[in-house]
PDB file of C-alpha atoms in Angstrom:
ATOM      1  CA  MET A   1     -10.922 -87.891 -11.770  1.00  0.00           C
ATOM      2  CA  SER A   2      -8.967 -90.869 -12.245  1.00  0.00           C
ATOM      3  CA  TYR A   3     -10.085 -93.752 -14.697  1.00  0.00           C
ATOM      4  CA  GLN A   4     -13.250 -95.740 -13.595  1.00  0.00           C
ATOM      5  CA  SER A   5     -11.972 -98.771 -16.097  1.00  0.00           C
ATOM      6  CA  MET A   6      -9.264 -99.556 -18.892  1.00  0.00           C
ATOM      7  CA  GLU A   7     -11.869 -98.899 -21.785  1.00  0.00           C
ATOM      8  CA  GLU A   8     -12.260 -94.993 -20.250  1.00  0.00           C
ATOM      9  CA  ALA A   9      -8.352 -94.598 -20.338  1.00  0.00           C
ATOM     10  CA  LYS A  10      -8.370 -96.486 -24.549  1.00  0.00           C
ATOM     11  CA  LEU A  11     -10.841 -94.274 -25.628  1.00  0.00           C
ATOM     12  CA  ARG A  12      -8.913 -91.088 -24.438  1.00  0.00           C
ATOM     13  CA  GLY A  13      -5.875 -92.246 -26.341  1.00  0.00           C
ATOM     14  CA  GLU A  14      -7.504 -93.148 -29.464  1.00  0.00           C
ATOM     15  CA  LYS A  15      -9.098 -89.930 -29.309  1.00  0.00           C
ATOM     16  CA  GLU A  16      -6.136 -87.992 -28.645  1.00  0.00           C
ATOM     17  CA  ASN A  17      -3.797 -90.596 -30.473  1.00  0.00           C
ATOM     18  CA  ILE A  18      -1.407 -91.342 -27.282  1.00  0.00           C
ATOM     19  CA  PRO A  19      -0.231 -94.180 -25.761  1.00  0.00           C
ATOM     20  CA  PHE A  20      -1.574 -95.984 -22.909  1.00  0.00           C
ATOM     21  CA  TRP A  21       1.203 -94.603 -20.384  1.00  0.00           C
ATOM     22  CA  LYS A  22       0.677 -91.049 -21.686  1.00  0.00           C
ATOM     23  CA  ALA A  23      -2.897 -90.939 -21.204  1.00  0.00           C
ATOM     24  CA  ILE A  24      -2.126 -92.277 -17.495  1.00  0.00           C
ATOM     25  CA  GLN A  25       0.561 -89.387 -17.034  1.00  0.00           C
ATOM     26  CA  LEU A  26      -2.206 -86.926 -18.127  1.00  0.00           C
ATOM     27  CA  GLU A  27      -4.587 -87.805 -16.037  1.00  0.00           C
ATOM     28  CA  ASP A  28      -2.466 -87.992 -13.102  1.00  0.00           C
ATOM     29  CA  ALA A  29      -0.997 -84.358 -13.437  1.00  0.00           C
ATOM     30  CA  GLN A  30      -4.420 -83.321 -14.189  1.00  0.00           C
ATOM     31  CA  GLU A  31      -6.099 -84.729 -10.765  1.00  0.00           C
ATOM     32  CA  ARG A  32      -2.851 -83.914  -8.600  1.00  0.00           C
ATOM     33  CA  ASP A  33      -2.840 -80.258 -10.318  1.00  0.00           C
ATOM     34  CA  VAL A  34       0.835 -80.474 -11.113  1.00  0.00           C
ATOM     35  CA  LYS A  35       2.824 -80.047 -14.264  1.00  0.00           C
ATOM     36  CA  ILE A  36       3.584 -82.576 -16.542  1.00  0.00           C
ATOM     37  CA  GLU A  37       7.352 -82.359 -15.856  1.00  0.00           C
ATOM     38  CA  ASP A  38       6.688 -82.867 -12.318  1.00  0.00           C
ATOM     39  CA  SER A  39       4.796 -86.019 -12.874  1.00  0.00           C
ATOM     40  CA  TRP A  40       7.244 -87.434 -14.801  1.00  0.00           C
ATOM     41  CA  GLU A  41       9.804 -86.241 -11.976  1.00  0.00           C
ATOM     42  CA  LYS A  42       7.653 -88.232  -9.241  1.00  0.00           C
ATOM     43  CA  MET A  43       7.333 -91.334 -11.248  1.00  0.00           C
ATOM     44  CA  LYS A  44      11.040 -91.410 -11.663  1.00  0.00           C
ATOM     45  CA  TYR A  45      11.476 -90.983  -7.989  1.00  0.00           C
ATOM     46  CA  MET A  46       9.445 -94.027  -7.421  1.00  0.00           C
ATOM     47  CA  TRP A  47      11.530 -95.655  -9.789  1.00  0.00           C
ATOM     48  CA  GLN A  48      15.171 -94.827  -8.567  1.00  0.00           C
ATOM     49  CA  SER A  49      13.509 -96.109  -5.248  1.00  0.00           C
ATOM     50  CA  MET A  50      12.465 -99.732  -6.350  1.00  0.00           C
ATOM     51  CA  LEU A  51      16.610 -99.642  -7.650  1.00  0.00           C
ATOM     52  CA  ASP A  52      17.520 -98.620  -4.106  1.00  0.00           C
ATOM     53  CA  ALA A  53      15.626-101.178  -2.327  1.00  0.00           C
ATOM     54  CA  LEU A  54      16.354-104.064  -4.197  1.00  0.00           C
ATOM     55  CA  ASP A  55      20.231-103.232  -4.260  1.00  0.00           C
ATOM     56  CA  ALA A  56      19.517-102.730  -0.160  1.00  0.00           C
ATOM     57  CA  TYR A  57      18.796-106.269   0.073  1.00  0.00           C
ATOM     58  CA  GLU A  58      21.355-108.001   2.915  1.00  0.00           C
ATOM     59  CA  PRO A  59      21.075-111.779   2.322  1.00  0.00           C
ATOM     60  CA  ASP A  60      22.357-112.493   6.418  1.00  0.00           C
ATOM     61  CA  LYS A  61      19.525-110.191   7.831  1.00  0.00           C
ATOM     62  CA  VAL A  62      16.373-112.013   8.899  1.00  0.00           C
ATOM     63  CA  SER A  63      13.073-109.872  10.052  1.00  0.00           C
ATOM     64  CA  ARG A  64      12.646-109.713  14.113  1.00  0.00           C
ATOM     65  CA  SER A  65      10.326-113.213  13.716  1.00  0.00           C
ATOM     66  CA  GLY A  66      13.365-114.927  12.005  1.00  0.00           C
ATOM     67  CA  LEU A  67      10.570-116.734   9.567  1.00  0.00           C
ATOM     68  CA  VAL A  68      12.179-114.917   6.502  1.00  0.00           C
ATOM     69  CA  GLY A  69      14.992-112.962   5.251  1.00  0.00           C
ATOM     70  CA  THR A  70      17.848-115.466   3.523  1.00  0.00           C
ATOM     71  CA  GLU A  71      15.587-116.571   0.656  1.00  0.00           C
ATOM     72  CA  GLY A  72      16.853-114.114  -1.537  1.00  0.00           C
ATOM     73  CA  GLY A  73      20.295-114.844  -1.282  1.00  0.00           C
ATOM     74  CA  LEU A  74      19.669-118.963  -1.071  1.00  0.00           C
ATOM     75  CA  MET A  75      18.137-118.148  -4.716  1.00  0.00           C
ATOM     76  CA  ASP A  76      20.736-116.261  -5.802  1.00  0.00           C
ATOM     77  CA  SER A  77      23.288-119.025  -4.830  1.00  0.00           C
ATOM     78  CA  TYR A  78      21.164-121.860  -6.479  1.00  0.00           C
ATOM     79  CA  ARG A  79      20.795-119.969  -9.925  1.00  0.00           C
ATOM     80  CA  GLU A  80      24.484-119.584 -10.105  1.00  0.00           C
ATOM     81  CA  THR A  81      25.207-122.928  -9.158  1.00  0.00           C
ATOM     82  CA  LYS A  82      22.573-125.103 -10.667  1.00  0.00           C
ATOM     83  CA  GLU A  83      20.590-124.999 -13.667  1.00  0.00           C
ATOM     84  CA  PRO A  84      17.016-123.498 -12.438  1.00  0.00           C
ATOM     85  CA  LEU A  85      14.273-125.226 -14.535  1.00  0.00           C
ATOM     86  CA  CYS A  86      12.672-122.010 -15.227  1.00  0.00           C
ATOM     87  CA  GLY A  87      15.995-120.682 -16.747  1.00  0.00           C
ATOM     88  CA  ASP A  88      18.349-118.169 -15.576  1.00  0.00           C
ATOM     89  CA  PHE A  89      16.285-114.960 -16.424  1.00  0.00           C
ATOM     90  CA  VAL A  90      13.035-116.189 -14.364  1.00  0.00           C
ATOM     91  CA  ALA A  91      15.354-117.255 -11.462  1.00  0.00           C
ATOM     92  CA  LYS A  92      16.445-113.766 -10.993  1.00  0.00           C
ATOM     93  CA  VAL A  93      13.028-112.545 -11.004  1.00  0.00           C
ATOM     94  CA  MET A  94      12.234-115.043  -8.481  1.00  0.00           C
ATOM     95  CA  SER A  95      15.248-114.177  -6.370  1.00  0.00           C
ATOM     96  CA  ASN A  96      14.570-110.319  -6.804  1.00  0.00           C
ATOM     97  CA  ALA A  97      10.709-110.955  -5.612  1.00  0.00           C
ATOM     98  CA  LEU A  98      12.114-112.856  -2.570  1.00  0.00           C
ATOM     99  CA  LYS A  99      14.596-110.075  -2.010  1.00  0.00           C
ATOM    100  CA  MET A 100      11.716-106.928  -1.844  1.00  0.00           C
ATOM    101  CA  GLY A 101       9.472-109.309   0.389  1.00  0.00           C
ATOM    102  CA  CYS A 102      12.160-110.004   2.485  1.00  0.00           C
ATOM    103  CA  ASN A 103      13.327-106.200   2.511  1.00  0.00           C
ATOM    104  CA  ASN A 104       9.686-105.570   3.892  1.00  0.00           C
ATOM    105  CA  ALA A 105       9.681-107.952   6.671  1.00  0.00           C
ATOM    106  CA  CYS A 106      12.906-106.555   7.813  1.00  0.00           C
ATOM    107  CA  MET A 107      11.822-103.432   7.779  1.00  0.00           C
ATOM    108  CA  LYS A 108      13.573-101.761   5.145  1.00  0.00           C
ATOM    109  CA  ARG A 109      12.502 -98.738   2.778  1.00  0.00           C
ATOM    110  CA  ILE A 110      10.593-100.494  -0.085  1.00  0.00           C
ATOM    111  CA  VAL A 111       7.881 -99.195  -2.663  1.00  0.00           C
ATOM    112  CA  ALA A 112       4.446-100.360  -2.149  1.00  0.00           C
ATOM    113  CA  ALA A 113       3.319-101.415  -5.951  1.00  0.00           C
ATOM    114  CA  PRO A 114       0.367-101.707  -4.740  1.00  0.00           C
ATOM    115  CA  THR A 115       1.142-102.766  -1.278  1.00  0.00           C
ATOM    116  CA  ALA A 116       4.069-103.620   0.960  1.00  0.00           C
ATOM    117  CA  GLY A 117       2.824-107.030   1.133  1.00  0.00           C
ATOM    118  CA  ALA A 118       2.789-107.561  -2.636  1.00  0.00           C
ATOM    119  CA  CYS A 119       6.120-104.972  -2.818  1.00  0.00           C
ATOM    120  CA  GLY A 120       8.408-107.864  -5.229  1.00  0.00           C
ATOM    121  CA  VAL A 121       6.228-108.343  -7.901  1.00  0.00           C
ATOM    122  CA  LEU A 122       6.361-105.098  -9.972  1.00  0.00           C
ATOM    123  CA  PRO A 123      10.161-104.509  -8.903  1.00  0.00           C
ATOM    124  CA  ALA A 124      11.003-108.033  -9.358  1.00  0.00           C
ATOM    125  CA  VAL A 125       9.864-108.054 -13.381  1.00  0.00           C
ATOM    126  CA  LEU A 126      10.887-104.525 -14.132  1.00  0.00           C
ATOM    127  CA  VAL A 127      14.065-103.886 -12.319  1.00  0.00           C
ATOM    128  CA  THR A 128      15.303-107.619 -13.610  1.00  0.00           C
ATOM    129  CA  TYR A 129      14.134-107.115 -16.930  1.00  0.00           C
ATOM    130  CA  TYR A 130      15.844-103.540 -17.591  1.00  0.00           C
ATOM    131  CA  LYS A 131      19.275-104.584 -15.737  1.00  0.00           C
ATOM    132  CA  GLU A 132      19.204-107.784 -18.149  1.00  0.00           C
ATOM    133  CA  TYR A 133      18.539-106.316 -21.172  1.00  0.00           C
ATOM    134  CA  ASN A 134      19.753-102.563 -20.772  1.00  0.00           C
ATOM    135  CA  VAL A 135      16.287-100.681 -21.230  1.00  0.00           C
ATOM    136  CA  PRO A 136      16.468 -97.148 -21.709  1.00  0.00           C
ATOM    137  CA  GLU A 137      15.242 -95.492 -18.328  1.00  0.00           C
ATOM    138  CA  GLU A 138      12.831 -93.571 -20.184  1.00  0.00           C
ATOM    139  CA  LYS A 139      10.862 -96.685 -21.184  1.00  0.00           C
ATOM    140  CA  MET A 140      11.027 -98.104 -18.036  1.00  0.00           C
ATOM    141  CA  ILE A 141       9.127 -94.890 -16.565  1.00  0.00           C
ATOM    142  CA  GLU A 142       6.774 -95.224 -19.149  1.00  0.00           C
ATOM    143  CA  ALA A 143       6.118 -99.048 -17.936  1.00  0.00           C
ATOM    144  CA  MET A 144       5.779 -97.577 -14.515  1.00  0.00           C
ATOM    145  CA  TYR A 145       2.642 -95.089 -15.784  1.00  0.00           C
ATOM    146  CA  VAL A 146       1.389 -98.450 -17.200  1.00  0.00           C
ATOM    147  CA  ALA A 147       1.304-100.209 -13.879  1.00  0.00           C
ATOM    148  CA  ALA A 148       0.099 -97.175 -12.058  1.00  0.00           C
ATOM    149  CA  GLY A 149      -2.815 -96.600 -14.474  1.00  0.00           C
ATOM    150  CA  LEU A 150      -3.862-100.403 -14.126  1.00  0.00           C
ATOM    151  CA  GLY A 151      -4.024-100.244 -10.334  1.00  0.00           C
ATOM    152  CA  GLN A 152      -5.730 -97.055 -10.000  1.00  0.00           C
ATOM    153  CA  ILE A 153      -8.549 -98.801 -12.345  1.00  0.00           C
ATOM    154  CA  ILE A 154      -8.112-101.714  -9.786  1.00  0.00           C
ATOM    155  CA  ALA A 155      -8.561 -99.609  -6.545  1.00  0.00           C
ATOM    156  CA  ASN A 156     -11.508 -97.985  -8.631  1.00  0.00           C
ATOM    157  CA  ARG A 157     -13.413-100.736  -9.211  1.00  0.00           C
ATOM    158  CA  ALA A 158     -12.123-103.419  -6.752  1.00  0.00           C
ATOM    159  CA  TYR A 159      -9.916-103.687  -3.894  1.00  0.00           C
ATOM    160  CA  LEU A 160      -6.094-103.302  -3.033  1.00  0.00           C
ATOM    161  CA  ALA A 161      -6.084-104.375   0.429  1.00  0.00           C
ATOM    162  CA  GLY A 162      -5.667-108.044   1.428  1.00  0.00           C
ATOM    163  CA  ALA A 163      -8.232-106.844   4.901  1.00  0.00           C
ATOM    164  CA  SER A 164     -10.766-106.270   2.277  1.00  0.00           C
ATOM    165  CA  GLY A 165     -10.701-108.413  -0.966  1.00  0.00           C
ATOM    166  CA  GLY A 166      -8.202-111.109  -0.102  1.00  0.00           C
ATOM    167  CA  CYS A 167      -4.320-111.537  -1.504  1.00  0.00           C
ATOM    168  CA  GLN A 168      -5.818-111.696  -5.100  1.00  0.00           C
ATOM    169  CA  ALA A 169      -6.376-107.666  -4.491  1.00  0.00           C
ATOM    170  CA  GLU A 170      -2.731-107.288  -3.367  1.00  0.00           C
ATOM    171  CA  ILE A 171      -0.582-110.217  -4.856  1.00  0.00           C
ATOM    172  CA  GLY A 172      -3.091-110.451  -7.782  1.00  0.00           C
ATOM    173  CA  SER A 173      -3.657-106.780  -8.323  1.00  0.00           C
ATOM    174  CA  GLY A 174       0.572-106.264  -8.497  1.00  0.00           C
ATOM    175  CA  SER A 175       0.780-109.514 -10.760  1.00  0.00           C
ATOM    176  CA  GLY A 176      -1.628-107.844 -13.149  1.00  0.00           C
ATOM    177  CA  MET A 177      -0.025-104.569 -13.123  1.00  0.00           C
ATOM    178  CA  ALA A 178       3.669-105.967 -13.810  1.00  0.00           C
ATOM    179  CA  ALA A 179       1.917-107.905 -16.557  1.00  0.00           C
ATOM    180  CA  GLY A 180       0.492-104.927 -18.509  1.00  0.00           C
ATOM    181  CA  ALA A 181       4.021-102.735 -17.847  1.00  0.00           C
ATOM    182  CA  ILE A 182       6.111-105.457 -19.150  1.00  0.00           C
ATOM    183  CA  CYS A 183       3.510-106.578 -22.116  1.00  0.00           C
ATOM    184  CA  TYR A 184       4.567-102.483 -22.915  1.00  0.00           C
ATOM    185  CA  ILE A 185       8.076-102.963 -22.595  1.00  0.00           C
ATOM    186  CA  LYS A 186       7.962-105.536 -24.926  1.00  0.00           C
ATOM    187  CA  GLY A 187       5.826-103.453 -27.926  1.00  0.00           C
ATOM    188  CA  GLY A 188       2.278-104.875 -26.778  1.00  0.00           C
ATOM    189  CA  ASP A 189      -0.255-102.247 -27.753  1.00  0.00           C
ATOM    190  CA  THR A 190      -3.360-100.931 -25.679  1.00  0.00           C
ATOM    191  CA  ASP A 191      -5.498-104.418 -25.864  1.00  0.00           C
ATOM    192  CA  GLN A 192      -2.780-106.266 -25.086  1.00  0.00           C
ATOM    193  CA  ILE A 193      -1.671-104.350 -22.219  1.00  0.00           C
ATOM    194  CA  GLY A 194      -5.523-104.859 -21.320  1.00  0.00           C
ATOM    195  CA  HIS A 195      -5.608-109.105 -22.189  1.00  0.00           C
ATOM    196  CA  ALA A 196      -2.221-109.657 -20.176  1.00  0.00           C
ATOM    197  CA  CYS A 197      -3.481-107.535 -16.957  1.00  0.00           C
ATOM    198  CA  ALA A 198      -6.765-109.511 -17.548  1.00  0.00           C
ATOM    199  CA  MET A 199      -5.290-113.230 -17.619  1.00  0.00           C
ATOM    200  CA  ALA A 200      -2.785-112.267 -15.008  1.00  0.00           C
ATOM    201  CA  LEU A 201      -5.756-111.793 -12.341  1.00  0.00           C
ATOM    202  CA  LYS A 202      -7.799-114.493 -13.421  1.00  0.00           C
ATOM    203  CA  ASN A 203      -5.184-116.482 -12.836  1.00  0.00           C
ATOM    204  CA  LEU A 204      -4.659-115.581  -8.956  1.00  0.00           C
ATOM    205  CA  MET A 205      -8.800-115.121  -9.031  1.00  0.00           C
ATOM    206  CA  GLY A 206      -9.687-116.015  -5.143  1.00  0.00           C
ATOM    207  CA  LEU A 207      -6.409-116.229  -3.774  1.00  0.00           C
ATOM    208  CA  VAL A 208      -6.562-115.952   0.197  1.00  0.00           C
ATOM    209  CA  CYS A 209      -4.760-113.636   2.554  1.00  0.00           C
ATOM    210  CA  ASP A 210      -3.709-115.661   5.480  1.00  0.00           C
ATOM    211  CA  PRO A 211      -0.358-114.476   6.818  1.00  0.00           C
ATOM    212  CA  VAL A 212       0.823-116.701   9.595  1.00  0.00           C
ATOM    213  CA  GLY A 213       0.416-114.716  12.985  1.00  0.00           C
ATOM    214  CA  GLY A 214      -0.467-111.831  10.846  1.00  0.00           C
ATOM    215  CA  LEU A 215       2.934-110.912   9.561  1.00  0.00           C
ATOM    216  CA  VAL A 216       3.290-110.309   6.074  1.00  0.00           C
ATOM    217  CA  GLU A 217       5.995-112.836   6.181  1.00  0.00           C
ATOM    218  CA  VAL A 218       4.817-116.472   5.664  1.00  0.00           C
ATOM    219  CA  PRO A 219       3.593-117.074   3.149  1.00  0.00           C
ATOM    220  CA  CYS A 220       3.552-113.484   1.532  1.00  0.00           C
ATOM    221  CA  VAL A 221       7.359-113.685   0.734  1.00  0.00           C
ATOM    222  CA  LYS A 222       7.047-116.453  -1.620  1.00  0.00           C
ATOM    223  CA  ARG A 223       3.582-115.538  -3.218  1.00  0.00           C
ATOM    224  CA  ASN A 224       5.571-112.583  -4.220  1.00  0.00           C
ATOM    225  CA  VAL A 225       7.521-115.076  -6.523  1.00  0.00           C
ATOM    226  CA  GLY A 226       4.363-116.991  -7.956  1.00  0.00           C
ATOM    227  CA  GLY A 227       2.847-113.087  -8.654  1.00  0.00           C
ATOM    228  CA  ALA A 228       5.838-112.397 -10.522  1.00  0.00           C
ATOM    229  CA  VAL A 229       6.473-115.781 -12.911  1.00  0.00           C
ATOM    230  CA  ASN A 230       2.831-115.195 -13.127  1.00  0.00           C
ATOM    231  CA  ALA A 231       3.024-112.084 -14.523  1.00  0.00           C
ATOM    232  CA  LEU A 232       5.418-112.986 -17.323  1.00  0.00           C
ATOM    233  CA  ALA A 233       3.395-116.108 -18.215  1.00  0.00           C
ATOM    234  CA  ALA A 234       0.368-113.770 -18.636  1.00  0.00           C
ATOM    235  CA  ALA A 235       2.327-110.942 -20.548  1.00  0.00           C
ATOM    236  CA  ASP A 236       3.985-113.675 -23.220  1.00  0.00           C
ATOM    237  CA  MET A 237       0.239-115.177 -23.717  1.00  0.00           C
ATOM    238  CA  ALA A 238      -0.869-111.603 -24.407  1.00  0.00           C
ATOM    239  CA  LEU A 239       2.318-111.090 -26.841  1.00  0.00           C
ATOM    240  CA  ALA A 240       2.022-114.091 -28.589  1.00  0.00           C
ATOM    241  CA  GLY A 241      -2.001-112.849 -29.646  1.00  0.00           C
ATOM    242  CA  ILE A 242      -3.723-114.745 -27.063  1.00  0.00           C
ATOM    243  CA  THR A 243      -6.640-113.032 -25.740  1.00  0.00           C
ATOM    244  CA  SER A 244      -8.792-112.966 -22.156  1.00  0.00           C
ATOM    245  CA  LYS A 245     -11.938-113.579 -23.514  1.00  0.00           C
ATOM    246  CA  ILE A 246     -13.315-111.607 -20.615  1.00  0.00           C
ATOM    247  CA  PRO A 247     -12.610-107.720 -20.689  1.00  0.00           C
ATOM    248  CA  VAL A 248     -10.070-106.537 -18.009  1.00  0.00           C
ATOM    249  CA  ASP A 249     -12.684-104.530 -16.552  1.00  0.00           C
ATOM    250  CA  GLN A 250     -15.043-107.354 -15.994  1.00  0.00           C
ATOM    251  CA  VAL A 251     -12.088-109.303 -14.475  1.00  0.00           C
ATOM    252  CA  ILE A 252     -11.518-106.899 -12.194  1.00  0.00           C
ATOM    253  CA  ASP A 253     -15.774-106.524 -11.335  1.00  0.00           C
ATOM    254  CA  ALA A 254     -15.306-110.000 -10.846  1.00  0.00           C
ATOM    255  CA  MET A 255     -12.429-110.352  -8.471  1.00  0.00           C
ATOM    256  CA  LYS A 256     -14.529-107.804  -6.138  1.00  0.00           C
ATOM    257  CA  GLU A 257     -17.284-109.998  -6.291  1.00  0.00           C
ATOM    258  CA  VAL A 258     -15.069-112.927  -5.341  1.00  0.00           C
ATOM    259  CA  GLY A 259     -13.546-110.506  -2.526  1.00  0.00           C
ATOM    260  CA  ASP A 260     -16.983-109.400  -1.314  1.00  0.00           C
ATOM    261  CA  LYS A 261     -17.860-113.398  -0.630  1.00  0.00           C
ATOM    262  CA  MET A 262     -14.532-114.188   1.115  1.00  0.00           C
ATOM    263  CA  ASP A 263     -14.814-115.305   4.456  1.00  0.00           C
ATOM    264  CA  VAL A 264     -13.171-112.562   6.973  1.00  0.00           C
ATOM    265  CA  SER A 265     -11.159-115.458   8.233  1.00  0.00           C
ATOM    266  CA  LEU A 266      -9.152-115.277   4.715  1.00  0.00           C
ATOM    267  CA  ARG A 267      -8.637-111.725   4.742  1.00  0.00           C
ATOM    268  CA  GLU A 268      -5.834-110.978   6.371  1.00  0.00           C
ATOM    269  CA  THR A 269      -6.693-111.590   9.849  1.00  0.00           C
ATOM    270  CA  GLY A 270      -4.405-114.671  10.404  1.00  0.00           C
ATOM    271  CA  ILE A 271      -7.038-117.118  11.379  1.00  0.00           C
ATOM    272  CA  GLY A 272      -8.148-119.164   8.379  1.00  0.00           C
ATOM    273  CA  GLY A 273      -5.959-120.556   5.604  1.00  0.00           C
ATOM    274  CA  VAL A 274      -2.094-121.761   5.742  1.00  0.00           C
ATOM    275  CA  ALA A 275      -2.543-119.714   9.176  1.00  0.00           C
ATOM    276  CA  GLY A 276      -4.941-121.792  10.770  1.00  0.00           C
ATOM    277  CA  THR A 277      -2.626-124.871  10.510  1.00  0.00           C
ATOM    278  CA  PRO A 278      -1.233-126.514  13.244  1.00  0.00           C
ATOM    279  CA  ALA A 279       2.548-125.653  12.110  1.00  0.00           C
ATOM    280  CA  ALA A 280       1.336-122.001  12.060  1.00  0.00           C
ATOM    281  CA  GLN A 281      -0.051-122.337  15.596  1.00  0.00           C
ATOM    282  CA  GLU A 282       3.147-123.722  16.888  1.00  0.00           C
ATOM    283  CA  VAL A 283       4.912-120.376  15.315  1.00  0.00           C
ATOM    284  CA  VAL A 284       2.468-118.263  16.946  1.00  0.00           C
ATOM    285  CA  GLU A 285       2.803-119.909  20.446  1.00  0.00           C
ATOM    286  CA  LYS A 286       6.897-119.881  19.651  1.00  0.00           C
ATOM    287  CA  LEU A 287       6.685-116.232  19.035  1.00  0.00           C
ATOM    288  CA  GLY A 288       4.498-115.345  21.976  1.00  0.00           C
ATOM    289  CA  MET A 289       1.922-114.045  19.679  1.00  0.00           C
TER     290      MET A 289
END
């Protein structure tokens, strides 16, 4: 059975003197009854799929609804001709988050991490850093295990679906996974990985799922940007020695409690939140939905 808590995975790491990512890999191989090498190749395949998906972005392609598609290209043009407030690297992260979200809306092949609606967060953080700083591929695959482990713990203790727990379960979980993964790449230990994930989750606690017309486009694509930048901020805080006063396992439990209390209109039904605004209703009417 996969880990039910961060504490459980941490204890195994300490007992066997292995890093967090290795504890996740061993559990994956055991749970799926495959060889360690097969587990690694599967994760490598998913990593390559992220790279391929980002490369497949077409700046002139729009979704069938016409609501999204060009945003990634617009962000690239802005970064190349202006001076982004967040700096060049973060601007690239923002652009890549938009590209992946647009790819999803345009029905391109993406990696759900943890969901299709949140597919831009993890690749935006990891792929951008990989390309910017020439990190060894092996390190990136290890970071993918870190992200996967955190995602599995969240799934076991709370939710990953917006219909179950709001967008805090999708973008929020993706942001927590990305925060822990990039923290690991930057040299963070298991405790810091947990703090990074916890702070990222807390920052997006209560985030509702309110897609206009029920489409995973508005506000979802731009929300991936928020999740990616939030992940960077949470990781930097953890690496600076700032800690989450609430352990990550308890933060996840709190996220579940909030999701359970969230009104159904705010859980992917396309009824409440921005989906219920007059402008959103105009979009729905225009699309004949």
